[in-house]
PDB file of C-alpha atoms in Angstrom:
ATOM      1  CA  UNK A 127       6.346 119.139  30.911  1.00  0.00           C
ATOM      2  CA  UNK A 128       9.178 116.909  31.056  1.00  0.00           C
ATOM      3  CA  UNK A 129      10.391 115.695  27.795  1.00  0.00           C
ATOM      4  CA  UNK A 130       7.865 118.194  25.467  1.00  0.00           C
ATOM      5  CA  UNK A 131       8.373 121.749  25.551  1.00  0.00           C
ATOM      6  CA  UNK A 132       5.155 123.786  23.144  1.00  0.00           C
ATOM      7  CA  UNK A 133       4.984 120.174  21.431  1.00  0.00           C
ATOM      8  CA  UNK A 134       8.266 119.866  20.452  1.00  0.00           C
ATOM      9  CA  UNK A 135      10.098 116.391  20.855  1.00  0.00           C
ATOM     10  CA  UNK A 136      13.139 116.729  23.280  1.00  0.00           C
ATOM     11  CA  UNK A 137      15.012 114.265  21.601  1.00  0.00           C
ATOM     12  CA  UNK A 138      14.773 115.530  18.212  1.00  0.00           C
ATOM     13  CA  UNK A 139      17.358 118.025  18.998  1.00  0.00           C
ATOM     14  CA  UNK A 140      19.912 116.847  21.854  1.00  0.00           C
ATOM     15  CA  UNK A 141      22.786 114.565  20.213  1.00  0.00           C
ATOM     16  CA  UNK A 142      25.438 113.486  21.773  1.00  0.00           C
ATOM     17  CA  UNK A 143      28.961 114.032  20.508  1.00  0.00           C
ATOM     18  CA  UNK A 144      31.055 111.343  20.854  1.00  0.00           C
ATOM     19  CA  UNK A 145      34.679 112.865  20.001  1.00  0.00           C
ATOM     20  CA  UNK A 146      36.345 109.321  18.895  1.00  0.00           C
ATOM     21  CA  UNK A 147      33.557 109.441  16.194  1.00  0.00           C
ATOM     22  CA  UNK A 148      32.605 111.511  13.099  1.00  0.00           C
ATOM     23  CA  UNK A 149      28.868 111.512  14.010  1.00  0.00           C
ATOM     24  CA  UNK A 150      25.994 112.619  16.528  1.00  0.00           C
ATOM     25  CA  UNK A 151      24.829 110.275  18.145  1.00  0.00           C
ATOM     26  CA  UNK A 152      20.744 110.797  18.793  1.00  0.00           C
ATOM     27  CA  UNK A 153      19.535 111.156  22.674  1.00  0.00           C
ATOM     28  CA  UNK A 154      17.908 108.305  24.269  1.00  0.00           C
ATOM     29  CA  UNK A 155      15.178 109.944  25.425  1.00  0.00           C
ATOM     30  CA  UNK A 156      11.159 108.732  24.697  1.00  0.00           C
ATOM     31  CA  UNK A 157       9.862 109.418  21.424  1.00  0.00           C
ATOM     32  CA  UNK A 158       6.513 108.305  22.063  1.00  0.00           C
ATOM     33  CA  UNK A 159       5.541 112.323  23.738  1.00  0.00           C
ATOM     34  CA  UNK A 160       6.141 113.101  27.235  1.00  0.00           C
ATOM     35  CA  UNK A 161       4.814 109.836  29.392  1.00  0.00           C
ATOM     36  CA  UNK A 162       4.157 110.960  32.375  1.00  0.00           C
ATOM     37  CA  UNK A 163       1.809 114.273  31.212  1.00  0.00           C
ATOM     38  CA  UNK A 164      -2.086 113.660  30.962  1.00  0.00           C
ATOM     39  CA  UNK A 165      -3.227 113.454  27.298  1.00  0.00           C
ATOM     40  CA  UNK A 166      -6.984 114.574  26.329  1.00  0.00           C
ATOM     41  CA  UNK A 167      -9.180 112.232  24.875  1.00  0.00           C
ATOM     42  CA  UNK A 168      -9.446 112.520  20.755  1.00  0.00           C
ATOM     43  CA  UNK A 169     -12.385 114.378  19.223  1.00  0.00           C
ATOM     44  CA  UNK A 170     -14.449 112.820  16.542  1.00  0.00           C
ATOM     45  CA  UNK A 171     -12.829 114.519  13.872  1.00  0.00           C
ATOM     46  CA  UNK A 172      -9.225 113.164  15.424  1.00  0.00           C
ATOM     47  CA  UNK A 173     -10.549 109.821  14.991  1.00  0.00           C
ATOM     48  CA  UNK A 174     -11.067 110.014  11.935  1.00  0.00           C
ATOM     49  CA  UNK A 175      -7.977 111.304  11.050  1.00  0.00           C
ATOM     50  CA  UNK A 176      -6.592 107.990  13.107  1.00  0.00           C
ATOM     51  CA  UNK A 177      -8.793 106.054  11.194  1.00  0.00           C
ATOM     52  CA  UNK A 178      -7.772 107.229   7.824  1.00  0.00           C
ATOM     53  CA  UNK A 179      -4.125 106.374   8.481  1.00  0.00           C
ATOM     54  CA  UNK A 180      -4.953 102.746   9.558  1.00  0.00           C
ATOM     55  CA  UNK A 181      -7.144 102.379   6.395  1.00  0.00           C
ATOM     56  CA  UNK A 182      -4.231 103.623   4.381  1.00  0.00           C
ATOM     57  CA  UNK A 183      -2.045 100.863   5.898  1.00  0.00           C
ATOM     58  CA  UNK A 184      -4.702  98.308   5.015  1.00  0.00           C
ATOM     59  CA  UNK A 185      -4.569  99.576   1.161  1.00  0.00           C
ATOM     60  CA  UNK A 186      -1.014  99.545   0.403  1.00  0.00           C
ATOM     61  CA  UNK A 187      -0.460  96.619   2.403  1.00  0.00           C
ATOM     62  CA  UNK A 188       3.039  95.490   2.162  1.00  0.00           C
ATOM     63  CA  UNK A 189       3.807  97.733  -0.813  1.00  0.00           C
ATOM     64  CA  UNK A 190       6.537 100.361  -0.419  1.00  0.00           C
ATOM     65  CA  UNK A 191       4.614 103.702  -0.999  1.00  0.00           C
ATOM     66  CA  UNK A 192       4.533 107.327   0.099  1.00  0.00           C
ATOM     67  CA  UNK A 193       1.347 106.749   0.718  1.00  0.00           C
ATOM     68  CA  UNK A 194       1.891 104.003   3.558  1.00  0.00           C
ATOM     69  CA  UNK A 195       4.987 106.121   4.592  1.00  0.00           C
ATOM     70  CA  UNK A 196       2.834 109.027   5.205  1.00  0.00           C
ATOM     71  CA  UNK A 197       0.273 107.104   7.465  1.00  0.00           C
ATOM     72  CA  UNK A 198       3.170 105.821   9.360  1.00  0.00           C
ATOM     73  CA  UNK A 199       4.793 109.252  10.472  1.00  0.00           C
ATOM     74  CA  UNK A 200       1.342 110.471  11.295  1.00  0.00           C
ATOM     75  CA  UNK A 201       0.714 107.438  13.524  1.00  0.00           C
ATOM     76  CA  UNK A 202       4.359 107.846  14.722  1.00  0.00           C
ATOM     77  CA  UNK A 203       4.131 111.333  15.543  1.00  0.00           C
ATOM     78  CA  UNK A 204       0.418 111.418  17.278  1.00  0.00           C
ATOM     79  CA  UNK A 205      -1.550 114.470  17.807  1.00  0.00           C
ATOM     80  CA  UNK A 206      -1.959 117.538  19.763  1.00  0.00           C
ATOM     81  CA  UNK A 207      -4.534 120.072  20.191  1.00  0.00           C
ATOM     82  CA  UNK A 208      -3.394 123.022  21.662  1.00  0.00           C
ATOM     83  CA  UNK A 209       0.018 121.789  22.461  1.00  0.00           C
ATOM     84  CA  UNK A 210      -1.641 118.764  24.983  1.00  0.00           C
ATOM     85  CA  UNK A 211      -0.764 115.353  23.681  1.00  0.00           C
ATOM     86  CA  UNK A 212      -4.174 113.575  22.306  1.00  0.00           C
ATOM     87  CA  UNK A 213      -4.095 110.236  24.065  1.00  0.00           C
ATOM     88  CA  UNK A 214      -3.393 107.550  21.743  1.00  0.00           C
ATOM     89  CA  UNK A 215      -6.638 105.434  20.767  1.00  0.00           C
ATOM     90  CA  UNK A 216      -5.626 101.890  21.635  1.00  0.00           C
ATOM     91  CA  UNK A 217      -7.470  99.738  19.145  1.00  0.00           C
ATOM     92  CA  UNK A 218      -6.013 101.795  16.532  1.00  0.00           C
ATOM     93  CA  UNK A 219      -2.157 101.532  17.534  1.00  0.00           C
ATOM     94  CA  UNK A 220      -3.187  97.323  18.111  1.00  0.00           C
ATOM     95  CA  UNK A 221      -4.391  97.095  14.402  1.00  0.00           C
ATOM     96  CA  UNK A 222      -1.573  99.153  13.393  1.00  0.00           C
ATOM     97  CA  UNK A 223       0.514  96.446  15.375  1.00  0.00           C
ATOM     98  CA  UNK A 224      -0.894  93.804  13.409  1.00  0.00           C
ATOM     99  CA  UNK A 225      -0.522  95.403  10.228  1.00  0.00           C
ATOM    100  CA  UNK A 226       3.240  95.837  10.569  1.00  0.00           C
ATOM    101  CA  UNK A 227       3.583  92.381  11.854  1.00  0.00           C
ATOM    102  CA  UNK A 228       1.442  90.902   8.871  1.00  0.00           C
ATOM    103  CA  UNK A 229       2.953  93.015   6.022  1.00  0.00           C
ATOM    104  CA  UNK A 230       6.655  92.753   7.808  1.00  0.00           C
ATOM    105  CA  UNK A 231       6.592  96.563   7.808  1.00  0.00           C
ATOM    106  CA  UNK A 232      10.094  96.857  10.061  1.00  0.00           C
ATOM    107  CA  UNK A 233      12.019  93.819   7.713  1.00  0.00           C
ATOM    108  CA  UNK A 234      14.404  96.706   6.634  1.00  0.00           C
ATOM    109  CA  UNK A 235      16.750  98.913   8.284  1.00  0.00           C
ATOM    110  CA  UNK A 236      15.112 100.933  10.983  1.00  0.00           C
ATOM    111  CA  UNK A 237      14.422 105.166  10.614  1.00  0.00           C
ATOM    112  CA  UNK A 238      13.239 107.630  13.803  1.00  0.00           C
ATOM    113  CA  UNK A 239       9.579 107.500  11.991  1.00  0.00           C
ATOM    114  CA  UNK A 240       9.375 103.442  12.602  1.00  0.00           C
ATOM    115  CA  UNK A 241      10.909 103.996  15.984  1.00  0.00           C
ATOM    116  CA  UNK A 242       8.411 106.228  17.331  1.00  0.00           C
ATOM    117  CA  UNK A 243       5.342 103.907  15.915  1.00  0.00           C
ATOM    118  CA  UNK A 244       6.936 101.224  17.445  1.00  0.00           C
ATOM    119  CA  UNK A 245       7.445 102.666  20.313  1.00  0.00           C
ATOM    120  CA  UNK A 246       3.297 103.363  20.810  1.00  0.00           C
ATOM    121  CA  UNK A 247       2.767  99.684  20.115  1.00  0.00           C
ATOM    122  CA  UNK A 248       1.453  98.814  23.792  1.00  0.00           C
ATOM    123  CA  UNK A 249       1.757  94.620  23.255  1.00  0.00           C
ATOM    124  CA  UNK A 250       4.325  94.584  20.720  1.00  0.00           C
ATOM    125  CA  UNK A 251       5.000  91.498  18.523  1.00  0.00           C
ATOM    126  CA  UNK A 252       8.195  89.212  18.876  1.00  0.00           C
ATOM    127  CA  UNK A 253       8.966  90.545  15.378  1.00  0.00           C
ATOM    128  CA  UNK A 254       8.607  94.399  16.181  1.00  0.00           C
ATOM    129  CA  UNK A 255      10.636  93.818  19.432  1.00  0.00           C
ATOM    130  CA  UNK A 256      13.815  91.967  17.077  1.00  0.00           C
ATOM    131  CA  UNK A 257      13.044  94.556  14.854  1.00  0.00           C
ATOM    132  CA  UNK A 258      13.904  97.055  17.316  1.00  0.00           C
ATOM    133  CA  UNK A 259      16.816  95.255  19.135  1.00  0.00           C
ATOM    134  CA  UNK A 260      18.621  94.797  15.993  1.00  0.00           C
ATOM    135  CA  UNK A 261      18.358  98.914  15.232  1.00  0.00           C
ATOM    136  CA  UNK A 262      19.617  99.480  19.044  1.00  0.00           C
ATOM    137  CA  UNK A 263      22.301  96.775  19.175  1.00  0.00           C
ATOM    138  CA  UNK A 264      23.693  96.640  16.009  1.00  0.00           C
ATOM    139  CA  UNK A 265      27.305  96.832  15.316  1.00  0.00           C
ATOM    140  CA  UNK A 266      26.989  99.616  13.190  1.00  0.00           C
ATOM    141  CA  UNK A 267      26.380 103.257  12.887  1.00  0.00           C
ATOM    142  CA  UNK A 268      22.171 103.212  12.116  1.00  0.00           C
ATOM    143  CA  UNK A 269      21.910 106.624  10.345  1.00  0.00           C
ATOM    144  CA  UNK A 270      18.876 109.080  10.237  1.00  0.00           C
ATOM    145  CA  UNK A 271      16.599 109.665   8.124  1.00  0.00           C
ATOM    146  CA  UNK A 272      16.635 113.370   8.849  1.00  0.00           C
ATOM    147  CA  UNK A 273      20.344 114.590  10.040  1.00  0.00           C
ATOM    148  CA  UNK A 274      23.295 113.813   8.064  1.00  0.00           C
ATOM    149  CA  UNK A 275      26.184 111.829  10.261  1.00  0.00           C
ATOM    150  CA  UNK A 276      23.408 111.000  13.123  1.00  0.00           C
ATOM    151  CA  UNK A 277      23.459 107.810  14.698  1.00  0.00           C
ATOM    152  CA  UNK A 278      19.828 107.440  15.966  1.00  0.00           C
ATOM    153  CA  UNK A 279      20.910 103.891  17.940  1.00  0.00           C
ATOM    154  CA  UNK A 280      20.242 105.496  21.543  1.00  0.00           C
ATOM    155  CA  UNK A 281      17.240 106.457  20.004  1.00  0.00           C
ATOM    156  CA  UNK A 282      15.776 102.653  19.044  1.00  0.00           C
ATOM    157  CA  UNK A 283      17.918 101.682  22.806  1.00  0.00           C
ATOM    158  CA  UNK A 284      15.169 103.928  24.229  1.00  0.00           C
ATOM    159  CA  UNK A 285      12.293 102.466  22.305  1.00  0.00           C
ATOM    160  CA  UNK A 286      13.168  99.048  23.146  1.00  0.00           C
ATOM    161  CA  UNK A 287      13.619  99.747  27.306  1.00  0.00           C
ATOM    162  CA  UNK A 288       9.771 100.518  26.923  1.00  0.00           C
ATOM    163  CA  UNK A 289       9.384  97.312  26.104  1.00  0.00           C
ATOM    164  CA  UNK A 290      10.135  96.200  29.583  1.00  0.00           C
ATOM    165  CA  UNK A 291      10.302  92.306  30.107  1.00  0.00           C
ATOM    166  CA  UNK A 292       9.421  91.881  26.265  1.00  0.00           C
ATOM    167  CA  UNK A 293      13.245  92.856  26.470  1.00  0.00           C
ATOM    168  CA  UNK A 294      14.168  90.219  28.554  1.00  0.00           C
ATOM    169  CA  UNK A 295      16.238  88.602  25.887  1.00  0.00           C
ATOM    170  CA  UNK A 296      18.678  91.553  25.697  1.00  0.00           C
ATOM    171  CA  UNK A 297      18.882  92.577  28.996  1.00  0.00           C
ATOM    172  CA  UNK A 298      22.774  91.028  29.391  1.00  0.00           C
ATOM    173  CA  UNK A 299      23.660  92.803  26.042  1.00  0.00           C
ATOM    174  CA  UNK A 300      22.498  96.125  27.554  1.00  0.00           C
ATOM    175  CA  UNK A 301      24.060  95.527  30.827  1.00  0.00           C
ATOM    176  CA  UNK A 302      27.719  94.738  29.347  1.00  0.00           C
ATOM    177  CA  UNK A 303      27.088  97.973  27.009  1.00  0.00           C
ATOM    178  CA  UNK A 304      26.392 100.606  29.928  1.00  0.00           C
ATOM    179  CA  UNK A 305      28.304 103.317  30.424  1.00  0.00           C
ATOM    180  CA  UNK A 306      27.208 107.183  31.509  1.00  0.00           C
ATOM    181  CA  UNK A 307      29.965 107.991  28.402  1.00  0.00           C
ATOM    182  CA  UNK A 308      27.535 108.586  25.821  1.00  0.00           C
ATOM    183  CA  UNK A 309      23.410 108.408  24.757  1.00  0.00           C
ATOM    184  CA  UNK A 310      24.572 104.620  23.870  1.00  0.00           C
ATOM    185  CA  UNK A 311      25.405 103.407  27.441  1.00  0.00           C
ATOM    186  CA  UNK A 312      22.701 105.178  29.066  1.00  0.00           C
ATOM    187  CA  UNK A 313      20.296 103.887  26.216  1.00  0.00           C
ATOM    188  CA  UNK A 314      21.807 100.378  27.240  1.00  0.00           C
ATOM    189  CA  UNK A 315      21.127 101.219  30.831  1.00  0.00           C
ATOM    190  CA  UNK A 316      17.344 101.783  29.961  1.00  0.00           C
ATOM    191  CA  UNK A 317      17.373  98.187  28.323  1.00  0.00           C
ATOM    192  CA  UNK A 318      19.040  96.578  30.999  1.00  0.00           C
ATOM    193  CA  UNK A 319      16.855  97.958  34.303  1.00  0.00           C
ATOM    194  CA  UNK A 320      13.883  97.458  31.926  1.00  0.00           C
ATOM    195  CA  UNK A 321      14.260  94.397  30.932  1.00  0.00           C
ATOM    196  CA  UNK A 322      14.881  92.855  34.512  1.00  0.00           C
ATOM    197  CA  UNK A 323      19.104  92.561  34.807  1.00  0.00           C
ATOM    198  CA  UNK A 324      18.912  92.313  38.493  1.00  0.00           C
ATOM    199  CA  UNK A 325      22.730  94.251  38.973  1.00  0.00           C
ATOM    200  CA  UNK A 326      20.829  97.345  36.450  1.00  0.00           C
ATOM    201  CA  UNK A 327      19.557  99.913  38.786  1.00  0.00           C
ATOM    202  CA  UNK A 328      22.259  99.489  41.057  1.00  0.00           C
ATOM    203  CA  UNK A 329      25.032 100.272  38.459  1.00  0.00           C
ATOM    204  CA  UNK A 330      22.820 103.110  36.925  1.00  0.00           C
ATOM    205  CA  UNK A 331      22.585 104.642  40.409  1.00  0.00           C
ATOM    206  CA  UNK A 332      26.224 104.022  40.718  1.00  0.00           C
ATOM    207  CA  UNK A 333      26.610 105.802  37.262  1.00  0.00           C
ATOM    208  CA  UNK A 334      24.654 108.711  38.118  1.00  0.00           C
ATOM    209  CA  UNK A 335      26.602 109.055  41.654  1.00  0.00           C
ATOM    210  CA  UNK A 336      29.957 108.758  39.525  1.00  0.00           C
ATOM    211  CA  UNK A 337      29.233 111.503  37.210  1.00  0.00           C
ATOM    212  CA  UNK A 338      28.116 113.933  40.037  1.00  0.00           C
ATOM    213  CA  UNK A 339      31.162 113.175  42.285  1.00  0.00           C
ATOM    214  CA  UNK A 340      32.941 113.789  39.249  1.00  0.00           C
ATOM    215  CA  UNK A 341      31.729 117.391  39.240  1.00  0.00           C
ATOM    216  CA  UNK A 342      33.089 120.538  41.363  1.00  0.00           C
ATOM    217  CA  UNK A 343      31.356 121.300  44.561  1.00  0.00           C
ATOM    218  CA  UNK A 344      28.793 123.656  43.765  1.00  0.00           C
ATOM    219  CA  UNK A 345      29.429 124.102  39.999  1.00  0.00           C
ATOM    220  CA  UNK A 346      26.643 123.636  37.110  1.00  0.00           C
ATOM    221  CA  UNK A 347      25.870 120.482  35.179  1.00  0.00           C
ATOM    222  CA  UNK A 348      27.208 120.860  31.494  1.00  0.00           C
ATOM    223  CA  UNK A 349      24.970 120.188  28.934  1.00  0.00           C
ATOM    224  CA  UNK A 350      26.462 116.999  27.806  1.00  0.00           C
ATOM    225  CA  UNK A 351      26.540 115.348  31.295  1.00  0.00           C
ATOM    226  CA  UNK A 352      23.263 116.794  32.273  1.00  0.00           C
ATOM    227  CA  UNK A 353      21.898 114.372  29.579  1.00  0.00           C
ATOM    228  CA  UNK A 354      23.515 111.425  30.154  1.00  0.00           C
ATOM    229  CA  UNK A 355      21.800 112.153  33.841  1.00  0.00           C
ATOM    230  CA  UNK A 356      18.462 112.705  32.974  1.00  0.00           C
ATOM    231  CA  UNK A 357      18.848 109.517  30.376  1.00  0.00           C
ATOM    232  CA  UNK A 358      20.336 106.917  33.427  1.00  0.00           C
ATOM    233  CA  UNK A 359      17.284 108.778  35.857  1.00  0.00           C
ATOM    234  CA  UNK A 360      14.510 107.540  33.164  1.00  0.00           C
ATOM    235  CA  UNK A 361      15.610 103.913  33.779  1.00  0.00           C
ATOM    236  CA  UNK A 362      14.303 104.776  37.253  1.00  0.00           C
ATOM    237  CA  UNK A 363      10.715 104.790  35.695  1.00  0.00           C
ATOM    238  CA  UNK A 364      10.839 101.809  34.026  1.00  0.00           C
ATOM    239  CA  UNK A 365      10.584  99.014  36.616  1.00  0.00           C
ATOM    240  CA  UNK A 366       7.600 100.610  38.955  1.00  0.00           C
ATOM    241  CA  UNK A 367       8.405 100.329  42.510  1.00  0.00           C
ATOM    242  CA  UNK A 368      11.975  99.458  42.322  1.00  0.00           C
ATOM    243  CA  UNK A 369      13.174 102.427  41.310  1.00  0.00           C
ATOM    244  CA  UNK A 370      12.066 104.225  44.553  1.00  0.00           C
ATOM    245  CA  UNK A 371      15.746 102.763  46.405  1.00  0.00           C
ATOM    246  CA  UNK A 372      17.984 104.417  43.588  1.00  0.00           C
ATOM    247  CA  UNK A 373      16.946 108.191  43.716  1.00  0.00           C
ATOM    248  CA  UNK A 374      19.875 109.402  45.937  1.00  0.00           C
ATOM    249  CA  UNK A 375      21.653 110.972  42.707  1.00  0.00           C
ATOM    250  CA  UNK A 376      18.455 112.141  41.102  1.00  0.00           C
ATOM    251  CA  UNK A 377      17.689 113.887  44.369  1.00  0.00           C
ATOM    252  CA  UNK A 378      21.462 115.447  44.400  1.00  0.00           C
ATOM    253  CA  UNK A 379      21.283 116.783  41.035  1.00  0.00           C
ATOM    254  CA  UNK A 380      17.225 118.286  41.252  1.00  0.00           C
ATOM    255  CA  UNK A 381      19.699 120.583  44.315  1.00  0.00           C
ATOM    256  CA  UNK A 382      21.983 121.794  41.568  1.00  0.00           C
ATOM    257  CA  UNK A 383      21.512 123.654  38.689  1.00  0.00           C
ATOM    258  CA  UNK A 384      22.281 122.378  34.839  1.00  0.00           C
ATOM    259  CA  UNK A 385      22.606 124.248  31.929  1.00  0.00           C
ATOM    260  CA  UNK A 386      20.462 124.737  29.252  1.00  0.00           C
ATOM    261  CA  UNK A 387      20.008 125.850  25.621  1.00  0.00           C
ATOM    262  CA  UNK A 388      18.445 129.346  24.955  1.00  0.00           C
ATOM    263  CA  UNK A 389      18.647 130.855  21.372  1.00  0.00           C
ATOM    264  CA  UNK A 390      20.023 133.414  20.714  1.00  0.00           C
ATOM    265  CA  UNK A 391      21.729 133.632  23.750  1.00  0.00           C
ATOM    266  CA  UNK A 392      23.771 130.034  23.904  1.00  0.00           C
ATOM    267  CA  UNK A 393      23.751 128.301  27.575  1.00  0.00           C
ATOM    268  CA  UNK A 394      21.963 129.477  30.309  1.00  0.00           C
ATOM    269  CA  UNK A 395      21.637 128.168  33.812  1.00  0.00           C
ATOM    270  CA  UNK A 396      18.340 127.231  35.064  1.00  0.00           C
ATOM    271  CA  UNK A 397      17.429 124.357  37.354  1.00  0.00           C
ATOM    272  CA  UNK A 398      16.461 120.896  36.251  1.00  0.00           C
ATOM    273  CA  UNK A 399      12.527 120.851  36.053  1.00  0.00           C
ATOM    274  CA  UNK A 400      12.276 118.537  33.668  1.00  0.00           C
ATOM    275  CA  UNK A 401      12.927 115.694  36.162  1.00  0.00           C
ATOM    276  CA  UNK A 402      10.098 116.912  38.615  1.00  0.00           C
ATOM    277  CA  UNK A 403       7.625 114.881  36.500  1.00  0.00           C
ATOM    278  CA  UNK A 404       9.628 112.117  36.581  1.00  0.00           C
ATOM    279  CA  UNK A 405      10.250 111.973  40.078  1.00  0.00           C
ATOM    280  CA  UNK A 406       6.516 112.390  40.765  1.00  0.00           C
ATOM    281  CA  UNK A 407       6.287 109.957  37.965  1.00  0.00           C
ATOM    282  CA  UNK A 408       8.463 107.370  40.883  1.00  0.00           C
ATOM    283  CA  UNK A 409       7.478 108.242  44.368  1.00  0.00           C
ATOM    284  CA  UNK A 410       4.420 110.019  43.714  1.00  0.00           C
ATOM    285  CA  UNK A 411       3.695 113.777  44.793  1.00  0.00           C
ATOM    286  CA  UNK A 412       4.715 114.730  48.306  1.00  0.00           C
ATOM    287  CA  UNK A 413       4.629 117.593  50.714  1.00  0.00           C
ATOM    288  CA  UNK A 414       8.864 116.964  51.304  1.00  0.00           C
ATOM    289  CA  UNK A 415       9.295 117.530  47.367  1.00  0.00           C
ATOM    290  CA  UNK A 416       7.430 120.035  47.596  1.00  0.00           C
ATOM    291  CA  UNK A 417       9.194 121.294  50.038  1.00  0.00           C
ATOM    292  CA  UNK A 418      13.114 120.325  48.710  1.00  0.00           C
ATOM    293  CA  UNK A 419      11.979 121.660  44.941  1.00  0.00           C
ATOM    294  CA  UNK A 420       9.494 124.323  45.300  1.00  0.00           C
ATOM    295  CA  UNK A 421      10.656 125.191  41.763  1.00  0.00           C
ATOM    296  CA  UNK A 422       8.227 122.027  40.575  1.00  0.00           C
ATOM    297  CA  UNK A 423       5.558 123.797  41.232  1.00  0.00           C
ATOM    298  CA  UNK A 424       6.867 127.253  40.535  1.00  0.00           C
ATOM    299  CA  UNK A 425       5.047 128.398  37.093  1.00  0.00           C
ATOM    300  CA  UNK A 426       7.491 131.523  37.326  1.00  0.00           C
ATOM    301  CA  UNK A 427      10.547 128.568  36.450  1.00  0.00           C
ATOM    302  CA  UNK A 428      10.746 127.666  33.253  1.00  0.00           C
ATOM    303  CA  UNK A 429      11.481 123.865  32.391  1.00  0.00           C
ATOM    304  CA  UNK A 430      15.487 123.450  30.768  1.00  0.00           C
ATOM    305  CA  UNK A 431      15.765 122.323  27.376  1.00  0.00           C
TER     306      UNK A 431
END
């Protein structure tokens, strides 16, 4: 799996430290599950459990409760049986959709629970996409709801490039924000390729070709810059076939080796599986992947955090 590892969220635990700042700043990574893994259709009994959530959100209508909170993270969160993602039941994320747009659900500041319900809204409303843009572009720190001194920004940056052309409006924002510096200017980068900048893809191949070059020949990815990679290669999956004449850096770094997090025992180096679903996700699966990365289909490798 790419972004969920035994159904934990990725991006609930990489930050980025920015050192001019006194806070984390949250990865920009999707929240919505891993997107490019097959998801099993619900059971009864998870349908009802969908359905109870969405009735809840009828009740309390516009009302501030735990109640309606509750419902919320459920529906933010999703399901999964077994550790497989339980494919989200459309008609109940569009009436969710219209609930939040009818009882203004997102008219205050933003938290990583609203993000991630947004960010299963397939059609989402003018209002939930300004919602969202004013979380990711604001001027100031947006904290979290969970981690003291985290700025979850990238986070609603991330939300908002899965938007795509529902974007469009920010898409010169993002571009004059990207940078391969922090979760915030690859978060930007996401917004801009998504949303349709036409100079996007080539400065976030650029980016991604910068930060490599910037490396010494043969040495690992650190943590930090292995990221901000992985972040600038997922606005590669945004705009469909486009992103199959950008992949020369993504294809130089699935060569080298990153490190990764392993408790107790700090950083390890293993090689960077996580972006074999995504380039499959691109170009679709090949025998000359295969062939370049026979760790992709290697169940003896172990995906990096």
């Amino acid at each position: 799996m790419f972004f969920v590892a035994a159904g934990i969220i990725i991006g609930s635990f990489i930050v980025s430290r920015n050192p001019a700042l006194a806070f984390d700043l949250e990865a920009a990574f999707p929240v919505a599950g891993n997107p490019f893994d097959e998801c099993v259709t619900p059971t009864a009994d998870e349908m009802a459990l969908f359905s109870i959530a969405v009735q809840a959100l009828e009740a309390v209508k516009d009302r501030l409760s735990a109640l309606g909170i509750g419902a919320e993270k459920f529906l933010g969160d999703g399901l999964y049986r077994d550790g497989i993602r339980v494919c989200d039941p459309g008609g109940v994320y569009d009436r969710v959709a219209h609930l939040s747009v009818e009882h203004l659900s997102f008219k205050y500041r933003l938290v990583e629970y609203q993000l991630k319900l947004a960010a299963r809204f397939g059609e989402p409303d003018p209002y939930i996409v300004e919602a969202v843009a004013k979380s990711a572009f604001s001027g100031s720190r947006q904290p979290s709801e969970n981690f003291a001194n985290r700025d979850i920004r990238p986070m609603a940056r991330s939300v908002l490039a899965g938007f795509r052309e529902k974007a469009a409006k920010y898409a010169a924002t993002a571009y004059d924000q990207m940078s391969a510096n922090d979760s915030l200017g690859t978060g930007a980068a996401q917004v801009a390729a998504a949303a349709g900048h036409p100079l996007a893809l080539n400065r976030s191949e650029r980016l991604m070709t910068d930060a490599l070059s910037a490396l010494p020949e043969g040495g690992v990815v650190p943590w930090d810059t292995k990221n901000r990679l992985y972040e600038l290669a997922y606005a590669f999956t945004l705009v469909g076939e486009r992103g199959k004449v950008h992949l020369a850096p993504l294809r130089q770094l699935m060569t080298m080796k990153v490190q990764s997090r392993a408790p107790p025992f700090g950083m390890i180096e293993l090689q960077p599986k996580r972006m074999c679903d995504l380039l499959a996700h691109i170009v679709g699966i090949n025998s000359a992947d295969g062939e370049a990365y026979p760790y992709c289909a290697d169940d003896t490798v172990p995906y990096d955090s």
